[in-house]
Coordinates of C-alpha atoms and ligand atoms in Angstrom, one line a residue:
M216 CA 0.0 0.0 0.0
C217 CA 1.1 3.6 0.1
G218 CA 4.7 4.3 1.1
I219 CA 6.6 7.4 2.1
V220 CA 10.3 8.3 2.0
G221 CA 11.8 11.8 2.7
A222 CA 15.3 13.2 3.3
V223 CA 17.2 16.3 4.1
A224 CA 21.0 15.9 3.5
Q225 CA 24.1 17.6 2.2
R226 CA 24.4 15.2 -0.7
N227 CA 22.2 14.2 -3.6
I228 CA 19.3 12.2 -2.0
T229 CA 17.7 10.9 -5.3
P230 CA 19.3 7.5 -5.0
I231 CA 18.2 7.2 -1.3
L232 CA 14.6 8.1 -2.2
V233 CA 14.4 5.7 -5.1
E234 CA 16.0 2.9 -3.2
G235 CA 13.5 3.5 -0.4
L236 CA 10.6 3.3 -2.8
K237 CA 12.0 0.0 -4.2
R238 CA 12.1 -1.4 -0.7
L239 CA 8.4 -0.5 -0.2
E240 CA 7.4 -1.8 -3.6
Y241 CA 6.3 -5.2 -2.3
R242 CA 3.5 -3.6 -0.4
G243 CA 1.7 -3.0 -3.6
Y244 CA 1.1 0.3 -5.4
D245 CA -0.2 1.7 -8.7
S246 CA 1.8 4.9 -9.2
C247 CA 4.8 6.5 -7.7
G248 CA 6.6 9.9 -7.6
I249 CA 9.4 12.0 -6.3
A250 CA 9.8 15.7 -5.7
L251 CA 13.0 17.6 -5.0
H252 CA 14.0 21.1 -4.1
I253 CA 16.2 22.2 -7.0
E254 CA 17.6 25.7 -7.4
G255 CA 14.9 27.5 -5.5
K256 CA 12.1 25.5 -7.2
L257 CA 10.0 22.4 -6.7
E258 CA 10.6 19.7 -9.3
R259 CA 8.8 16.4 -9.6
S260 CA 8.5 13.3 -11.6
R261 CA 5.5 10.8 -11.4
S262 CA 4.8 7.5 -13.1
T263 CA 1.9 5.0 -13.2
S264 CA 4.5 2.3 -14.0
R265 CA 7.0 0.7 -11.7
V266 CA 9.6 2.5 -9.5
A267 CA 12.3 1.3 -12.0
E268 CA 10.5 3.4 -14.7
L269 CA 10.4 6.4 -12.3
E270 CA 14.1 6.0 -11.7
K271 CA 14.8 6.2 -15.5
Q272 CA 12.6 9.4 -15.8
V273 CA 14.4 11.0 -12.8
A274 CA 17.8 10.2 -14.4
E275 CA 16.8 11.5 -17.8
A276 CA 15.5 14.7 -16.2
H277 CA 18.7 15.0 -14.0
L278 CA 16.6 15.5 -10.9
E279 CA 19.1 15.8 -8.1
G280 CA 18.7 17.7 -4.8
F281 CA 19.4 17.8 -1.1
T282 CA 15.8 17.9 0.1
G283 CA 12.9 15.9 -1.1
I284 CA 10.1 13.4 -0.7
A285 CA 8.9 10.3 -2.6
H286 CA 5.8 8.1 -2.6
T287 CA 4.2 4.9 -3.8
R288 CA 0.5 5.3 -4.1
W289 CA -2.3 2.7 -3.8
A290 CA -5.4 4.5 -5.2
T291 CA -8.2 5.3 -2.8
H292 CA -9.6 8.7 -3.9
G293 CA -9.2 9.0 -7.7
A294 CA -8.0 6.6 -10.3
P295 CA -4.5 5.3 -10.5
A296 CA -3.4 8.1 -13.0
S297 CA -0.4 10.3 -13.2
H298 CA -2.2 13.4 -12.1
N299 CA -3.4 11.7 -9.0
A300 CA 0.1 10.3 -8.1
H301 CA 2.0 12.0 -5.2
P302 CA 3.8 14.3 -4.5
H303 CA 1.1 16.9 -4.8
F304 CA 2.1 20.6 -5.2
S305 CA 0.3 23.7 -4.1
R306 CA 1.0 26.9 -6.0
G307 CA 4.6 25.9 -6.7
R308 CA 5.4 26.4 -3.0
I309 CA 4.4 23.3 -1.1
A310 CA 5.1 19.6 -2.0
L311 CA 3.4 16.9 0.0
V312 CA 3.0 13.1 0.1
H313 CA 0.4 11.3 2.2
N314 CA -0.6 7.8 3.4
G315 CA -4.1 7.3 4.8
I316 CA -7.5 8.8 4.2
I317 CA -8.8 12.2 5.0
E318 CA -12.5 12.0 5.9
N319 CA -13.3 15.7 5.7
H320 CA -11.7 16.3 2.3
D321 CA -14.9 17.4 0.6
E322 CA -15.6 20.2 3.1
L323 CA -12.0 21.3 3.0
R324 CA -12.0 21.3 -0.8
D325 CA -15.0 23.6 -0.9
E326 CA -13.4 26.0 1.6
L327 CA -10.1 26.0 -0.4
R328 CA -11.9 26.5 -3.7
A329 CA -13.7 29.5 -2.2
A330 CA -10.2 30.8 -1.3
G331 CA -9.2 30.5 -5.0
Y332 CA -7.3 27.1 -5.1
E333 CA -7.7 25.0 -8.2
F334 CA -7.5 21.2 -8.0
E335 CA -5.6 19.1 -10.5
S336 CA -6.5 15.7 -9.0
Q337 CA -9.3 13.8 -7.3
T338 CA -7.2 13.0 -4.3
D339 CA -7.8 13.9 -0.7
T340 CA -4.0 14.5 -0.5
E341 CA -4.1 17.6 -2.8
V342 CA -6.5 19.1 -0.3
I343 CA -3.8 18.8 2.4
A344 CA -1.2 20.4 0.2
H345 CA -3.4 23.4 -0.5
L346 CA -4.4 23.6 3.1
V347 CA -0.8 23.8 4.2
D348 CA -0.2 26.5 1.5
H349 CA -3.3 28.4 2.6
L350 CA -2.3 28.4 6.3
Y351 CA 1.5 29.0 5.6
T352 CA 2.9 31.4 8.2
G353 CA 6.5 31.5 6.9
D354 CA 7.4 28.6 9.2
L355 CA 6.5 25.2 7.8
F356 CA 6.8 23.3 11.1
E357 CA 4.3 25.7 12.7
T358 CA 2.0 25.6 9.6
V359 CA 1.8 21.8 9.5
Q360 CA 0.8 21.7 13.2
L361 CA -2.0 24.2 12.3
A362 CA -3.1 22.2 9.2
T363 CA -3.1 18.8 10.8
R364 CA -5.5 20.1 13.5
R365 CA -8.0 20.7 10.6
L366 CA -7.8 17.1 9.4
T367 CA -10.2 14.3 10.3
G368 CA -9.1 10.8 9.4
A369 CA -5.9 8.9 9.2
F370 CA -2.7 10.2 7.8
A371 CA 1.1 10.2 7.7
I372 CA 2.5 13.1 5.7
A373 CA 5.8 14.4 4.6
V374 CA 6.0 18.0 3.2
F375 CA 8.5 20.5 2.2
C376 CA 8.4 24.1 1.1
R377 CA 10.1 26.0 -1.7
D378 CA 11.0 28.9 0.7
E379 CA 12.6 26.7 3.3
P380 CA 15.1 24.6 1.3
H381 CA 16.6 22.5 4.1
R382 CA 13.6 21.3 5.9
V383 CA 11.1 18.4 5.6
V384 CA 8.2 18.3 8.1
G385 CA 6.4 15.0 8.9
A386 CA 3.2 14.3 10.8
R387 CA 1.2 11.2 11.7
R388 CA -2.1 10.2 13.1
G389 CA -3.4 6.7 12.5
S390 CA -0.8 5.8 9.8
P391 CA 2.8 4.9 10.7
L392 CA 5.8 7.3 10.2
I393 CA 9.3 6.9 11.4
V394 CA 12.4 9.2 11.5
G395 CA 15.8 7.8 10.5
L396 CA 18.8 9.6 12.0
G397 CA 22.0 10.1 10.0
D398 CA 25.2 12.0 10.4
G399 CA 24.4 15.5 9.2
E400 CA 21.3 14.1 7.4
N401 CA 17.9 12.9 8.5
F402 CA 15.2 10.9 6.9
L403 CA 11.5 10.1 7.1
A404 CA 9.7 6.9 6.0
S405 CA 6.5 5.0 6.5
D406 CA 8.5 1.9 7.4
A407 CA 12.1 1.3 8.7
L408 CA 12.6 -1.1 5.8
A409 CA 12.7 1.8 3.4
L410 CA 15.8 3.2 5.1
A411 CA 17.6 -0.2 5.5
G412 CA 21.2 0.4 4.3
T413 CA 20.9 4.1 5.0
T414 CA 20.4 4.2 8.7
D415 CA 19.5 1.8 11.5
Q416 CA 18.8 4.6 14.1
I417 CA 15.1 4.9 14.1
I418 CA 12.4 6.8 16.0
Y419 CA 8.9 5.6 15.8
L420 CA 6.7 8.7 15.9
E421 CA 3.6 8.4 18.1
E422 CA 0.0 9.3 17.4
G423 CA -0.3 13.1 16.8
D424 CA 3.4 13.8 16.6
V425 CA 4.8 16.4 14.2
V426 CA 8.5 16.3 13.3
D427 CA 10.7 19.1 12.0
L428 CA 13.6 17.4 10.0
Q429 CA 16.7 19.4 9.3
M430 CA 20.2 18.3 8.5
Q431 CA 21.7 18.8 11.9
R432 CA 18.7 18.3 14.2
I433 CA 15.2 17.0 14.5
W434 CA 12.5 18.5 16.7
I435 CA 9.3 16.6 17.7
V436 CA 6.1 18.0 19.2
D437 CA 3.2 15.9 20.3
A438 CA -0.5 16.3 19.5
N439 CA -0.7 19.2 22.1
G440 CA 2.3 21.0 20.5
R441 CA 4.6 20.2 23.4
Q442 CA 8.2 19.3 22.6
V443 CA 8.8 15.7 23.3
A444 CA 11.8 13.3 23.2
R445 CA 11.1 9.9 21.6
E446 CA 13.3 6.9 22.1
V447 CA 15.9 6.1 19.4
K448 CA 16.0 2.4 18.5
T449 CA 18.6 0.4 16.6
V450 CA 16.6 -1.4 14.0
H451 CA 18.1 -4.1 11.9
A452 CA 15.6 -4.0 9.1
H453 CA 16.2 -6.6 6.4
T454 CA 18.5 -5.1 3.8
G455 CA 19.2 -7.6 1.0
A456 CA 16.7 -7.7 -1.8
V457 CA 14.7 -10.9 -1.6
E458 CA 16.1 -13.2 -4.3
L459 CA 13.7 -15.4 -6.3
G460 CA 16.2 -18.2 -6.7
P461 CA 14.9 -21.0 -8.9
Y462 CA 11.3 -20.0 -8.5
R463 CA 9.1 -18.2 -11.0
H464 CA 7.2 -16.2 -8.4
Y465 CA 7.6 -15.1 -4.8
M466 CA 4.4 -16.9 -4.0
Q467 CA 5.8 -20.2 -5.2
K468 CA 9.0 -19.5 -3.4
E469 CA 7.2 -18.7 -0.2
I470 CA 5.0 -21.8 -0.4
F471 CA 8.2 -23.9 -0.7
E472 CA 9.8 -22.0 2.2
Q473 CA 7.2 -23.2 4.7
P474 CA 9.2 -26.1 6.2
R475 CA 12.0 -23.7 6.9
A476 CA 9.7 -20.9 8.1
I477 CA 7.9 -23.3 10.6
A478 CA 11.2 -24.7 11.8
D479 CA 12.4 -21.1 12.4
T480 CA 9.2 -20.1 14.2
L481 CA 9.5 -23.1 16.6
E482 CA 13.3 -22.7 17.1
G483 CA 14.3 -22.5 20.7
V484 CA 11.0 -23.8 22.0
E485 CA 12.2 -26.8 24.0
S486 CA 9.2 -27.0 26.3
I487 CA 6.0 -25.1 26.8
T488 CA 6.5 -22.1 29.0
P489 CA 4.6 -18.8 29.1
D490 CA 7.8 -16.8 28.9
I491 CA 8.0 -17.3 25.1
F492 CA 5.2 -14.7 24.9
G493 CA 6.8 -12.1 27.2
D494 CA 7.9 -11.7 30.8
D495 CA 4.4 -11.1 32.2
A496 CA 2.7 -13.8 30.3
Y497 CA 2.3 -16.3 33.1
K498 CA 0.5 -13.7 35.3
V499 CA -1.7 -12.6 32.4
F500 CA -2.6 -16.1 31.3
K501 CA -3.5 -17.1 34.8
K502 CA -5.9 -14.2 35.1
I503 CA -7.7 -14.3 31.7
D504 CA -11.0 -16.2 31.3
S505 CA -11.4 -16.0 27.5
V506 CA -9.7 -15.1 24.3
L507 CA -10.8 -12.5 21.8
I508 CA -9.0 -12.7 18.4
L509 CA -8.9 -9.7 16.1
A510 CA -7.6 -10.0 12.6
C511 CA -8.3 -9.5 8.8
G512 CA -8.1 -11.7 5.7
T513 CA -5.9 -14.8 6.0
S514 CA -4.9 -13.8 9.5
Y515 CA -8.6 -13.9 10.5
Y516 CA -8.8 -17.5 9.1
A517 CA -5.7 -18.4 11.3
G518 CA -7.8 -17.0 14.2
L519 CA -10.8 -19.1 13.2
T520 CA -8.6 -22.2 13.2
A521 CA -7.2 -21.4 16.6
K522 CA -10.6 -21.1 18.1
Y523 CA -11.0 -24.9 17.6
W524 CA -7.7 -25.5 19.3
L525 CA -8.2 -23.1 22.2
E526 CA -11.6 -24.3 23.1
A527 CA -10.8 -28.1 22.6
V528 CA -7.3 -28.3 24.1
A529 CA -7.1 -25.3 26.5
G530 CA -10.8 -25.1 27.4
V531 CA -10.7 -21.4 27.0
R532 CA -13.7 -19.7 25.4
T533 CA -12.6 -17.9 22.2
D534 CA -14.3 -15.3 20.0
V535 CA -12.9 -14.4 16.7
E536 CA -13.8 -11.1 15.1
I537 CA -13.1 -9.4 11.8
A538 CA -11.2 -6.4 12.9
S539 CA -12.9 -3.9 10.6
E540 CA -16.3 -4.9 12.0
Y541 CA -15.4 -5.3 15.6
R542 CA -14.5 -1.7 16.2
Y543 CA -17.8 -0.4 14.8
R544 CA -20.2 -2.5 16.8
D545 CA -21.3 -2.3 20.4
S546 CA -19.8 -5.4 21.9
V547 CA -19.7 -6.4 25.5
P548 CA -16.1 -5.7 26.7
N549 CA -14.5 -8.3 29.0
P550 CA -11.5 -6.9 30.9
N551 CA -10.5 -10.5 31.7
A552 CA -10.2 -11.5 28.1
L553 CA -6.9 -12.0 26.4
V554 CA -7.0 -9.8 23.2
V555 CA -5.0 -11.5 20.5
T556 CA -4.2 -9.7 17.3
I557 CA -2.9 -11.7 14.4
S558 CA -1.1 -9.9 11.6
Q559 CA 1.7 -10.6 9.1
S560 CA 2.7 -7.0 8.6
G561 CA 1.8 -5.7 12.0
E562 CA 0.6 -2.5 10.3
T563 CA -2.9 -3.4 9.1
A564 CA -5.0 -0.3 9.9
D565 CA -8.2 -2.2 10.7
T566 CA -6.5 -4.6 13.1
L567 CA -4.6 -1.8 14.8
A568 CA -7.8 0.2 15.2
A569 CA -9.6 -2.8 16.6
L570 CA -6.8 -3.3 19.1
R571 CA -7.0 0.3 20.2
H572 CA -10.8 0.0 20.4
A573 CA -10.4 -3.0 22.7
Q574 CA -7.9 -1.1 24.8
S575 CA -10.2 1.9 25.1
Q576 CA -12.8 -0.5 26.5
D577 CA -10.5 -1.4 29.4
M578 CA -9.2 -4.6 27.8
Q579 CA -5.5 -4.4 28.7
H580 CA -4.4 -8.0 28.3
T581 CA -3.1 -7.9 24.8
L582 CA -0.9 -10.2 22.8
T583 CA 0.0 -10.2 19.1
I584 CA 1.1 -13.0 16.8
C585 CA 3.1 -11.0 14.2
N586 CA 5.7 -11.4 11.6
A587 CA 7.2 -8.0 11.9
A588 CA 9.1 -7.5 15.1
T589 CA 9.4 -3.7 14.8
S590 CA 5.8 -3.1 13.8
A591 CA 3.2 -0.9 15.5
M592 CA 1.2 -4.1 16.5
V593 CA 4.2 -5.4 18.5
R594 CA 4.9 -2.0 20.0
E595 CA 1.3 -1.6 21.1
C596 CA 0.6 -5.1 22.5
A597 CA 1.8 -6.1 26.0
L598 CA 2.8 -9.6 24.9
A599 CA 4.0 -10.9 21.5
Y600 CA 5.1 -14.0 19.6
I601 CA 7.1 -13.1 16.5
T602 CA 6.7 -15.7 13.8
R603 CA 9.8 -16.1 11.8
A604 CA 8.4 -16.5 8.3
G605 CA 10.9 -14.0 6.9
V606 CA 9.9 -11.4 4.4
E607 CA 6.8 -12.3 2.5
V608 CA 6.7 -10.6 -0.8
G609 CA 3.7 -12.1 -2.6
V610 CA 0.5 -10.4 -1.8
A611 CA -1.1 -13.8 -1.2
S612 CA -0.2 -14.8 2.3
T613 CA 1.2 -18.3 2.5
K614 CA 4.1 -18.9 4.9
A615 CA 2.8 -16.1 7.1
F616 CA -0.4 -18.2 7.6
T617 CA 1.2 -21.5 8.5
T618 CA 3.7 -19.9 10.9
Q619 CA 0.7 -18.0 12.5
L620 CA -1.0 -21.4 13.0
A621 CA 2.2 -22.8 14.5
A622 CA 2.4 -19.9 16.9
L623 CA -1.3 -20.1 17.8
F624 CA -0.9 -23.8 18.6
L625 CA 1.9 -22.9 20.9
L626 CA -0.4 -20.4 22.5
T627 CA -3.0 -23.1 22.9
L628 CA -0.6 -25.4 24.6
T629 CA 0.6 -22.7 26.9
L630 CA -2.9 -21.7 28.0
A631 CA -3.7 -25.4 28.4
Q632 CA -0.7 -25.7 30.7
V633 CA -1.5 -22.6 32.8
K634 CA -5.1 -23.8 33.1
G635 CA -3.9 -27.2 34.2
R636 CA -5.1 -29.1 31.1
L637 CA -1.8 -30.2 29.7
P638 CA -0.3 -33.3 31.3
E639 CA 3.4 -33.7 30.6
E640 CA 3.0 -36.7 28.3
R641 CA 0.6 -34.7 26.1
E642 CA 2.9 -31.7 26.0
V643 CA 5.8 -34.0 24.9
A644 CA 3.6 -35.7 22.3
F645 CA 2.4 -32.4 20.9
L646 CA 5.9 -30.9 20.8
K647 CA 7.1 -33.9 18.9
E648 CA 4.3 -33.5 16.3
M649 CA 5.2 -29.9 15.9
R650 CA 8.8 -30.6 15.4
H651 CA 7.8 -33.1 12.7
L652 CA 5.8 -30.4 10.8
P653 CA 8.7 -29.2 8.5
A654 CA 9.2 -32.8 7.3
A655 CA 5.5 -33.4 6.9
I656 CA 5.0 -30.2 4.9
T657 CA 8.0 -31.2 2.7
A658 CA 6.1 -34.4 1.9
V659 CA 3.0 -32.5 1.0
L660 CA 4.9 -30.2 -1.3
A661 CA 5.9 -33.3 -3.3
L662 CA 2.3 -33.5 -4.4
E663 CA 2.8 -30.5 -6.7
P664 CA 2.8 -32.4 -10.0
Q665 CA -0.7 -33.9 -9.3
I666 CA -2.0 -30.5 -8.3
I667 CA -0.7 -29.0 -11.5
A668 CA -2.8 -31.5 -13.4
W669 CA -5.9 -30.3 -11.5
A670 CA -5.0 -26.6 -12.0
E671 CA -5.3 -27.0 -15.8
A672 CA -9.0 -27.9 -15.4
F673 CA -9.6 -25.2 -12.8
A674 CA -8.1 -22.5 -15.1
R675 CA -11.1 -22.9 -17.4
K676 CA -13.7 -22.4 -14.7
E677 CA -15.1 -19.1 -13.4
N678 CA -16.6 -20.4 -10.1
A679 CA -15.5 -22.9 -7.5
L680 CA -16.8 -24.1 -4.1
F681 CA -14.6 -25.2 -1.2
L682 CA -15.9 -27.5 1.5
G683 CA -14.5 -28.4 4.9
R684 CA -15.9 -29.4 8.2
G685 CA -14.9 -28.6 11.8
I686 CA -11.3 -27.3 12.1
H687 CA -10.9 -27.7 8.3
Y688 CA -13.7 -25.2 7.5
P689 CA -11.3 -22.2 8.0
I690 CA -8.9 -24.0 5.8
A691 CA -11.6 -24.2 3.1
L692 CA -12.1 -20.5 3.6
E693 CA -8.4 -19.8 3.2
G694 CA -8.3 -22.0 0.0
A695 CA -11.1 -20.1 -1.5
L696 CA -9.5 -16.7 -0.6
K697 CA -6.2 -17.8 -2.2
L698 CA -7.9 -18.9 -5.4
K699 CA -10.0 -15.7 -5.8
E700 CA -7.3 -13.3 -5.0
I701 CA -4.7 -14.5 -7.5
S702 CA -6.6 -16.3 -10.2
Y703 CA -9.7 -14.0 -10.1
I704 CA -12.0 -17.1 -10.1
H705 CA -15.0 -16.6 -8.0
A706 CA -14.7 -19.0 -5.1
E707 CA -16.7 -19.5 -1.9
A708 CA -16.2 -21.8 1.1
Y709 CA -18.8 -23.5 3.2
P710 CA -18.9 -25.9 6.1
A711 CA -20.0 -28.9 4.1
G712 CA -23.2 -29.4 6.3
E713 CA -24.4 -26.0 5.1
L714 CA -24.5 -27.0 1.4
K715 CA -28.1 -28.2 1.5
H716 CA -29.2 -24.9 3.2
G717 CA -28.6 -22.9 0.0
P718 CA -25.4 -23.2 -1.9
L719 CA -26.3 -26.7 -3.3
A720 CA -28.5 -24.7 -5.8
L721 CA -25.2 -23.6 -7.5
V722 CA -23.9 -27.1 -8.1
T723 CA -23.9 -28.3 -11.7
E724 CA -21.4 -30.2 -13.8
E725 CA -19.7 -26.8 -14.3
M726 CA -18.9 -26.4 -10.6
P727 CA -15.7 -27.8 -9.3
V728 CA -16.0 -28.6 -5.6
V729 CA -12.8 -28.8 -3.6
T730 CA -13.1 -30.8 -0.5
V731 CA -10.7 -30.9 2.4
A732 CA -11.3 -34.5 3.7
P733 CA -8.9 -35.7 6.4
A734 CA -9.9 -38.9 8.2
D735 CA -11.1 -37.1 11.4
S736 CA -14.3 -37.5 13.4
M737 CA -16.3 -35.6 10.7
I738 CA -15.3 -37.8 7.7
E739 CA -18.4 -39.9 7.5
K740 CA -20.6 -36.8 7.6
L741 CA -18.4 -35.2 5.0
K742 CA -18.8 -38.2 2.7
S743 CA -22.6 -37.8 2.8
N744 CA -22.1 -34.1 1.8
M745 CA -19.9 -35.2 -1.1
Q746 CA -22.7 -37.5 -2.3
E747 CA -25.0 -34.6 -2.3
V748 CA -22.6 -32.8 -4.7
R749 CA -22.1 -35.8 -7.0
A750 CA -25.9 -36.4 -7.2
R751 CA -26.2 -32.9 -8.8
G752 CA -23.3 -33.5 -11.3
G753 CA -20.8 -31.4 -9.4
E754 CA -17.2 -32.4 -9.9
L755 CA -15.3 -33.2 -6.7
Y756 CA -11.6 -32.5 -6.1
V757 CA -10.8 -34.2 -2.8
F758 CA -7.7 -33.9 -0.6
A759 CA -8.0 -37.0 1.5
D760 CA -5.8 -38.9 3.9
G761 CA -4.7 -42.5 3.3
D762 CA -7.3 -43.8 5.7
S763 CA -10.2 -41.6 4.5
R764 CA -11.2 -44.5 2.2
I765 CA -12.3 -42.1 -0.6
T766 CA -11.4 -43.4 -4.0
S767 CA -11.3 -41.8 -7.4
S768 CA -14.2 -42.5 -9.7
E769 CA -16.2 -40.6 -12.3
G770 CA -16.4 -37.0 -11.2
V771 CA -14.4 -37.7 -8.1
H772 CA -10.7 -36.8 -8.2
V773 CA -8.6 -37.6 -5.2
I774 CA -5.2 -36.6 -4.1
R775 CA -3.9 -38.4 -1.0
M776 CA -2.1 -36.5 1.7
P777 CA 1.0 -38.3 2.9
E778 CA 0.1 -38.4 6.6
H779 CA -2.8 -38.0 8.9
Y780 CA -1.9 -35.3 11.3
G781 CA -4.6 -35.0 13.9
L782 CA -5.1 -31.6 15.5
L783 CA -2.3 -30.1 13.5
S784 CA -3.8 -31.3 10.2
P785 CA -5.0 -27.7 9.1
I786 CA -1.3 -26.7 8.8
L787 CA -0.8 -29.5 6.2
H788 CA -4.1 -29.3 4.4
V789 CA -3.7 -25.6 3.5
V790 CA -0.5 -26.3 1.5
P791 CA -2.1 -28.1 -1.5
L792 CA -4.8 -25.4 -1.6
Q793 CA -2.0 -22.8 -1.9
L794 CA -0.4 -24.8 -4.7
L795 CA -3.8 -25.2 -6.5
A796 CA -4.4 -21.4 -6.4
Y797 CA -0.8 -20.7 -7.5
H798 CA -0.9 -23.1 -10.5
T799 CA -4.4 -22.1 -11.6
A800 CA -3.3 -18.4 -11.6
L801 CA -0.2 -19.4 -13.5
A802 CA -2.3 -21.2 -16.1
R803 CA -4.6 -18.1 -16.4
G804 CA -1.6 -15.8 -16.8
T805 CA -2.5 -13.4 -14.0
D806 CA 0.1 -11.3 -12.1
V807 CA 0.5 -13.8 -9.3
D808 CA 2.6 -11.7 -6.9
K809 CA 0.8 -8.5 -7.4
P810 CA -2.8 -9.3 -8.1
R811 CA -5.0 -6.5 -9.4
N812 CA -6.4 -4.0 -6.9
L813 CA -4.7 -5.6 -3.9
A814 CA -1.8 -4.4 -1.7
K815 CA 0.5 -6.4 0.6
S816 CA 0.1 -4.2 3.6
V817 CA -3.3 -2.6 4.1
T818 CA -2.5 0.6 5.9
V819 CA -5.8 2.3 5.2
E820 CA -9.2 1.6 6.6
Ligands
M6R951 O1 -0.7 -8.1 7.5 P1 -2.0 -8.8 7.9 O2 -1.8 -10.2 8.3 O3 -2.6 -8.0 9.0 O4 -2.9 -8.7 6.7 C1 -4.2 -9.1 6.7 C2 -4.8 -9.3 5.3 O5 -4.8 -8.1 4.6 C3 -4.1 -10.4 4.5 O6 -4.0 -11.6 5.2 C4 -4.8 -10.6 3.2 O7 -6.0 -11.1 3.4 C5 -3.9 -11.5 2.3 N1 -3.6 -10.8 1.1 C6 -4.5 -12.8 1.9 O8 -3.6 -13.6 1.2

């Protein structure tokens, strides 16, 4: 999603800004731009192509300067077109980039139009640029403080002014913004990753902060305009570009990295102890009487899976909420609940807002399962478990999901232990099964050739149904999400028992029905549901275990999973669904790693 980089230095900063944008590219964007202060004027270049194209444009135009800002945009207000790309200018004096959404932009636009401002774009961002120009007092830092008080909504902005050549001002509310400290130079970015290789001295700005960035100093004020000192952290953000190696796409690479990612996530866990979630975890786990999981998308499905584990193994009542819905409804807060956020990026705006909503309702026992150790989610939760999936570049979440599941199973075992429901021999047996997961996933990955054969048939379809029962229902949901987001095939998932209550009407010989069918306690029920599909001509694609006793026949295609894995089976059964989505998308020729309209990190509401 949108990304910001800014710099004030005594050297040409163009390469730093371009490199920063490249590092943020994986988040997804549809246009990009850069603006510099050059010989008393504002100069800019914008592109609706990739950052590499912008880099060429900038080189051809010889855009070099000491002060500037750059941006990758994921369209919200206004189409992905050059005139909507950031930076936005106001009257040749103000240049500004923005992440987030300004909710009162219509009313401000009317006011600014009445004051004589003309608008070139449909964006809410241009409104902020004109507002800063309109309120300009001769001091950009002071002006930005005045302007941000007029804004409703979420934003991180970076702005500079033609008349103050060695200054960039940043401000944040609701969207992340960090300061990078250098020697005689300072930087701004929406993510420390953008500055990897430039500086590792990072300040995470807090809600409402405004920062004055100059070459030799930085100055921060809080939402009330009081000067504040913020902690400087040494952040070792990942520097190397992520190599594709022998793979065609990052998604494929990331699917195949799962054995390693799970092993890394479990590394160092010799036995179950609350400390792995943080120093105070034991006290907190002892106190809580339920779990409330908040997450979005794939992370939400990880939460749904965990509900089965937490209730069955730990005996702890668990609610799972879609973060963007939870914050807007009147729920009944429980101060004794453990609030668990799940997020790959740790920056998802909806999940962060849901967490803050829970905190504002006096729910202070918070824990995150997150893949980004320096993210806002980790900073804002009292306890954390960092999954070690590594950088996930593909928009479709794969290794992030299975490592989340591994971490959630550890949480389940830990709560079970604290609640006195985990006898030692069970703990030992579960840990042994967890340690075997990398090998078990490797065996599942070997099914790829059989899945490729199925994908060819899927590529010709426009609809698909996914069925699962019990703990594999969330896995069916995740399989359908994977297929729709990268192959653009309309896919829906149902708990198989629901079929006859409506969706069965959709089943014809044109409808492929993917069924997750491990030999668990639900298998006989599931077989009856499969009969219902066959009786209507629907074609079944079944992922079964050796002992499910489901065999291939006309209209029934079966791939056998190598092992039956009991409670941990969802972690294995999602892998062939990821491969099916990947190879179907490949056969349809879609942009697998950057599917249309989607972003990796969803930092707007
Ligand atoms: O970074 P998060 O885990 O918070 O992201 C949540 C969702 O946006 C994400 O899982 C999304 O659904 C994926 N693209 C699905 O593959």
